[in-house]
Short mmCIF file of C-alpha atoms in Angstrom, two decimals:
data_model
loop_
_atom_site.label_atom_id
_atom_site.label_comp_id
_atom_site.label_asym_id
_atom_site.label_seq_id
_atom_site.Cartn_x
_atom_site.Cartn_y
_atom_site.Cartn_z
CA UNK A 1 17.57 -50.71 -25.96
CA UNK A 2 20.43 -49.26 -27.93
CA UNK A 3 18.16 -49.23 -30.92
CA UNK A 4 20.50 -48.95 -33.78
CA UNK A 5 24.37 -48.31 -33.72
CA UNK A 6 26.47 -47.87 -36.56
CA UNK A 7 30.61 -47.91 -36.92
CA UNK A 8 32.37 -45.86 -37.19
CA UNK A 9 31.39 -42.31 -36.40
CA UNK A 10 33.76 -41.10 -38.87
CA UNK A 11 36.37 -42.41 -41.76
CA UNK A 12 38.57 -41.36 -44.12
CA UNK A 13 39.73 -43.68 -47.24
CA UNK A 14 41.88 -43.23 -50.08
CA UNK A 15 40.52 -43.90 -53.46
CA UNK A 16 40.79 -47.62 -54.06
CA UNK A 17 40.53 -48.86 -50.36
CA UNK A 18 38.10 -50.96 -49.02
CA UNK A 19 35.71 -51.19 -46.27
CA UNK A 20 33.01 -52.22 -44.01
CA UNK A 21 30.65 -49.78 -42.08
CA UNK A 22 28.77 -52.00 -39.48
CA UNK A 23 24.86 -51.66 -38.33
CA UNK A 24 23.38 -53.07 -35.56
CA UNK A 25 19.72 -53.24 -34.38
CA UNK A 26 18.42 -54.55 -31.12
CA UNK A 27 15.10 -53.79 -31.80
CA UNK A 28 14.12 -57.03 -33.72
CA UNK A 29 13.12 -55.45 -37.07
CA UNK A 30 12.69 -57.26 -39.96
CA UNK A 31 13.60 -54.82 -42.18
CA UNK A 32 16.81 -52.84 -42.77
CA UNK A 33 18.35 -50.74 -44.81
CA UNK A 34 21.25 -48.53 -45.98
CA UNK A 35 20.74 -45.04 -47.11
CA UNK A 36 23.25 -42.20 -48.12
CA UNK A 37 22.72 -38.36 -47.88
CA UNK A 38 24.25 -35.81 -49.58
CA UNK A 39 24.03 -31.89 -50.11
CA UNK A 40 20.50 -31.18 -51.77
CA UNK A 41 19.92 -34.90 -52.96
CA UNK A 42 17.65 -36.08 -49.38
CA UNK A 43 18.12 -39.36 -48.99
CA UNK A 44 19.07 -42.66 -51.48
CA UNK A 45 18.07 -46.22 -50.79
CA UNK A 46 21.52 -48.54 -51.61
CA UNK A 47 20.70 -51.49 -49.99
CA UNK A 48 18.06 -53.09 -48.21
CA UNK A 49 17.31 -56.33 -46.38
CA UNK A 50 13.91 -57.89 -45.84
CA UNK A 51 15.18 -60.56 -43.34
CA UNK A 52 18.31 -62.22 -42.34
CA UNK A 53 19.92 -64.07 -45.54
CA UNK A 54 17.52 -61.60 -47.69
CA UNK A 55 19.01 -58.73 -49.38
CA UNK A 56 18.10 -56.41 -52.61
CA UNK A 57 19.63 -53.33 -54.65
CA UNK A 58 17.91 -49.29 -53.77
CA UNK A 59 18.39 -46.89 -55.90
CA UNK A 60 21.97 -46.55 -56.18
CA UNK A 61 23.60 -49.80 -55.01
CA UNK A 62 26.94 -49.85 -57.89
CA UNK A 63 29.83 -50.23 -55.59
CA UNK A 64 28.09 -51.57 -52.42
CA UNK A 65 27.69 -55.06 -51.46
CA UNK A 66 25.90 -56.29 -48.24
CA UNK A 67 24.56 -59.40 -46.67
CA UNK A 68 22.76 -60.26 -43.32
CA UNK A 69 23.07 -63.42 -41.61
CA UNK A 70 21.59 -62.19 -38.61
CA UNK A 71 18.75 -60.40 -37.64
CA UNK A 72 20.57 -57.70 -35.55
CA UNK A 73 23.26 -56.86 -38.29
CA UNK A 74 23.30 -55.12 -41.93
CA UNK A 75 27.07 -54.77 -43.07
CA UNK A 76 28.38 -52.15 -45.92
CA UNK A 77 31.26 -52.72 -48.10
CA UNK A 78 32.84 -50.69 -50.02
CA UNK A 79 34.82 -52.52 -52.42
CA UNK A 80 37.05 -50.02 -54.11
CA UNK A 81 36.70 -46.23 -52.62
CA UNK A 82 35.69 -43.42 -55.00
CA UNK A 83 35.58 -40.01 -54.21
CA UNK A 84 31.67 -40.22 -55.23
CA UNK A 85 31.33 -41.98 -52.07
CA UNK A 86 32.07 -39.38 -50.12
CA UNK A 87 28.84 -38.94 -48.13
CA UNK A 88 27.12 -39.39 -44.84
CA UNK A 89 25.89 -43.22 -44.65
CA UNK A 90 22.97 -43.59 -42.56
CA UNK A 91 21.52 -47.69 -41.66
CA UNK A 92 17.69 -47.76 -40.92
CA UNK A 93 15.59 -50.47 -39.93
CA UNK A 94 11.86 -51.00 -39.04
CA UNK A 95 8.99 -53.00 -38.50
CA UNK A 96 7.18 -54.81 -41.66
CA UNK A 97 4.50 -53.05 -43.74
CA UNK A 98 1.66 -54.30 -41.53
CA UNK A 99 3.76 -52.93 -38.01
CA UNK A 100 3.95 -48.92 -39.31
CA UNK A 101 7.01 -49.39 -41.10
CA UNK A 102 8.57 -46.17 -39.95
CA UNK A 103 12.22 -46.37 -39.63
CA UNK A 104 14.87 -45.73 -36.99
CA UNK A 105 17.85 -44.35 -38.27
CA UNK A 106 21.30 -45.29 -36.32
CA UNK A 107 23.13 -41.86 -36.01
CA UNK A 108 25.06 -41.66 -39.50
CA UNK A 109 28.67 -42.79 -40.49
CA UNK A 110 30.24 -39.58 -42.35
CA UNK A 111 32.42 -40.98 -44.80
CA UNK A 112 35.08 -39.00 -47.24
CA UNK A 113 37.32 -40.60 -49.67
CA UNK A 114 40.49 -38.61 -50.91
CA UNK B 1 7.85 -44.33 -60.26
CA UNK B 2 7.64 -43.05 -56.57
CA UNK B 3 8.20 -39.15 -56.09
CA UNK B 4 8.38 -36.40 -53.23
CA UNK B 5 8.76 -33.09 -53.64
CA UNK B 6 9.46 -30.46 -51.33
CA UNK B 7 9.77 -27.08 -52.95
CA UNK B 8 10.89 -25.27 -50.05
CA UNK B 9 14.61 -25.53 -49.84
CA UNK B 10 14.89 -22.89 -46.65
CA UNK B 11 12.99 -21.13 -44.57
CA UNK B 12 13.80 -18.29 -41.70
CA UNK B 13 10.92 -17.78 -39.14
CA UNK B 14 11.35 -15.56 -36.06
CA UNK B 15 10.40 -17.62 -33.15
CA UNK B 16 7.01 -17.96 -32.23
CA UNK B 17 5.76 -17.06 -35.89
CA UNK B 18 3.90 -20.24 -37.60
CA UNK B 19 5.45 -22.20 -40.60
CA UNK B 20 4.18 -24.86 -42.87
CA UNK B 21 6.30 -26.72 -44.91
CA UNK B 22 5.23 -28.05 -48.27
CA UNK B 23 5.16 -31.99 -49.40
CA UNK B 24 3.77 -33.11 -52.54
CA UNK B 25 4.20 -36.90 -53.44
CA UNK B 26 3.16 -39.18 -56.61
CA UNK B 27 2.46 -42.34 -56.83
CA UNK B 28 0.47 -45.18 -58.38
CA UNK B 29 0.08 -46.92 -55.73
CA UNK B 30 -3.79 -47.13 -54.32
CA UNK B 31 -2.24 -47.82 -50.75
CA UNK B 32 0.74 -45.88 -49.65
CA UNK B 33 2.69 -44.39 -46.14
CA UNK B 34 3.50 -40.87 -45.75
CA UNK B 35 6.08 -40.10 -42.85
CA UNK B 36 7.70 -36.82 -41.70
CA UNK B 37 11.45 -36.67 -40.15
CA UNK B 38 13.29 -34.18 -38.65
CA UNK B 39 17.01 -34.11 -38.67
CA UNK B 40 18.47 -31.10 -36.09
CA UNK B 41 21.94 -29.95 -36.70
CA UNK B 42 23.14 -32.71 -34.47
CA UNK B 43 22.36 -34.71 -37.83
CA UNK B 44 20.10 -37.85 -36.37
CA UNK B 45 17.10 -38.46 -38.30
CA UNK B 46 14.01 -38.67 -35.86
CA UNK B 47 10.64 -40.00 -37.29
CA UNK B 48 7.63 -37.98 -36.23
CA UNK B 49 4.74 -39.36 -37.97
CA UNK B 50 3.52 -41.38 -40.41
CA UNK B 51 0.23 -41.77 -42.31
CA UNK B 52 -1.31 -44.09 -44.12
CA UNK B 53 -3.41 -43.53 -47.58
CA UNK B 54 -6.70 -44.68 -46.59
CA UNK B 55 -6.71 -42.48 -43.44
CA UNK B 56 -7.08 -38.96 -43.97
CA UNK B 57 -7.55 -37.14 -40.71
CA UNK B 58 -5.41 -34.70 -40.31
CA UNK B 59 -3.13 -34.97 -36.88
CA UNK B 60 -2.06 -32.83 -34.12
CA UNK B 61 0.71 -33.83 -31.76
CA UNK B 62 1.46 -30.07 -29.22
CA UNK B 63 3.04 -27.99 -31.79
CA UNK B 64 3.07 -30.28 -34.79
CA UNK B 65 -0.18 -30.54 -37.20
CA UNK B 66 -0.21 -32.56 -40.16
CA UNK B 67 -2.66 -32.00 -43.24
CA UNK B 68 -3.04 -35.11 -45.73
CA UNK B 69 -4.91 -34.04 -49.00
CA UNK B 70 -5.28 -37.12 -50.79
CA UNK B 71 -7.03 -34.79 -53.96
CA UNK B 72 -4.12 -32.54 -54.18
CA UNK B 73 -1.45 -35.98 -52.89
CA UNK B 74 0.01 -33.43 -50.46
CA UNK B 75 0.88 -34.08 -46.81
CA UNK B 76 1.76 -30.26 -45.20
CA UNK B 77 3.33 -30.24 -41.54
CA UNK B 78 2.56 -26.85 -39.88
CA UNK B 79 4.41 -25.99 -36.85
CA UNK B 80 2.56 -23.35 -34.52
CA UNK B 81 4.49 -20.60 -32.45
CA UNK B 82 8.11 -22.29 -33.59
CA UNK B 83 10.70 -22.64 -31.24
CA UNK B 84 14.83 -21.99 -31.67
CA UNK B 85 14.59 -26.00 -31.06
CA UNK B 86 12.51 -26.85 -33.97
CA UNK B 87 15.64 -25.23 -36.39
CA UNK B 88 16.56 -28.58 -38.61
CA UNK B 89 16.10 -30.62 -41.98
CA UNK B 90 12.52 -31.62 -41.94
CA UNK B 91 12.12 -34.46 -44.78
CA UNK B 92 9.03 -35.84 -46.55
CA UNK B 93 8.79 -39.53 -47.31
CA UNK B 94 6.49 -42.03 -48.99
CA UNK B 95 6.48 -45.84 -48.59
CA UNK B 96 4.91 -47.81 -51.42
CA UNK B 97 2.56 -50.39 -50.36
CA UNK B 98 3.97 -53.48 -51.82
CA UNK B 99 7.00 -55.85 -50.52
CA UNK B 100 9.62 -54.13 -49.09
CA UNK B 101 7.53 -51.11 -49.45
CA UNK B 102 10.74 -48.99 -50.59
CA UNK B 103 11.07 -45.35 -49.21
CA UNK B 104 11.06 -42.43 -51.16
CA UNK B 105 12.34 -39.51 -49.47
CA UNK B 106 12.49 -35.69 -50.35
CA UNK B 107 15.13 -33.75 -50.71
CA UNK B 108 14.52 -31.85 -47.58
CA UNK B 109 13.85 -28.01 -46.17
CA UNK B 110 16.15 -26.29 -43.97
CA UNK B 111 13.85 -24.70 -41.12
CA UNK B 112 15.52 -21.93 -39.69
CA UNK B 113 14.19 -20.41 -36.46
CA UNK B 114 15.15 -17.15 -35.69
CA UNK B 115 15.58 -16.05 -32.18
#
């Protein structure tokens, strides 16, 4: 198993550009999600998805849109760059609630818009 | 509201010496997860354990110990006679019980192994 993959490794956007950062899971999970880290803040929830065609907002989803028509995959747009998206994007997924839950992180997209 | 605190931002051990690392969580949630990651300089986030509310043995894994308090909501991970290899991020996180069961995580502490 691969487990999960993310693209790319790296990226660099200018402010107003647009994106996708892809996710891929071969593990089956229900559950996925998109998370972004940055110095001294851990990590935020901005997306999540409970099941293919089933998405919802985290904690700080404002210039973010994703969908899932699969199982496997968990797309991130950016829409329009900001610099306040510079960051290090990490997709998770994992069992449901009644599995464990705990979540396998793919190994980070670091992002920086300019 | 769902929080995790870790006080410790960094901390520098000389190998071998012991080290706990502090994780205080709230919630108002009766049933909850607790989990433990560690993130090496490499950057990958690596799940080590989780825990759930109503179980409150603590856990030993080699090195690694856990220590749920559910009277003081803490969940402590002690490593014994640290290694150069256990130098990373180590972050608390709590699941809420409902749903998705969003993740809360902490805001991390730098564990710094000294050679």
């Amino acid at each position: 198993n691969a487990g999960v993959t993310q693209t790319p490794k790296f990226q660099v956007l200018k402010t107003g550009q647009s994106m996708t950062l892809q996710c891929a899971q071969d593990m089956n999970h229900e559950y996925m999600s998109w998370y972004r880290q940055d110095p001294g803040m851990g990590l935020r929830l901005i997306h999540y998805s409970v099941g293919a065609g089933i998405t919802d907002q985290g904690e700080v989803p404002n210039g973010y849109n994703v969908s899932r028509s699969t199982t496997e995959d968990f797309p991130l747009r950016l829409l329009s760059a900001a610099p306040s998206q510079t960051s290090v994007y990490f997709c998770a997924s994992s069992y449901s609630r009644d599995q464990g839950y705990e979540q396998y992180f793919g190994p980070g997209t670091r992002l920086t818009v300019t | 509201a769902q929080k995790v605190t870790q006080a410790q931002t960094e901390i520098s051990v000389v190998e071998k010496e012991d080290v706990t690392l502090d994780c205080v969580y709230e919630t108002r949630d009766t049933t909850y997860y607790l989990f433990w990651y560690k993130q090496p300089p490499s950057g990958e986030l690596v799940f080590l354990i989780r825990r759930n509310s109503f179980d409150e043995q603590n856990e030993i894994s080699g090195r690694y110990s856990w220590n749920f308090q559910k009277s003081t909501s803490s969940f402590n991970f002690t490593i014994t006679a640290s290694q150069v290899v256990d130098s990373a991020v180590y972050f608390c996180a709590l699941g809420a019980s409902g749903g998705y069961q969003k993740v809360t995580f902490g805001t991390g502490t730098k564990l710094q192994v000294i050679p």
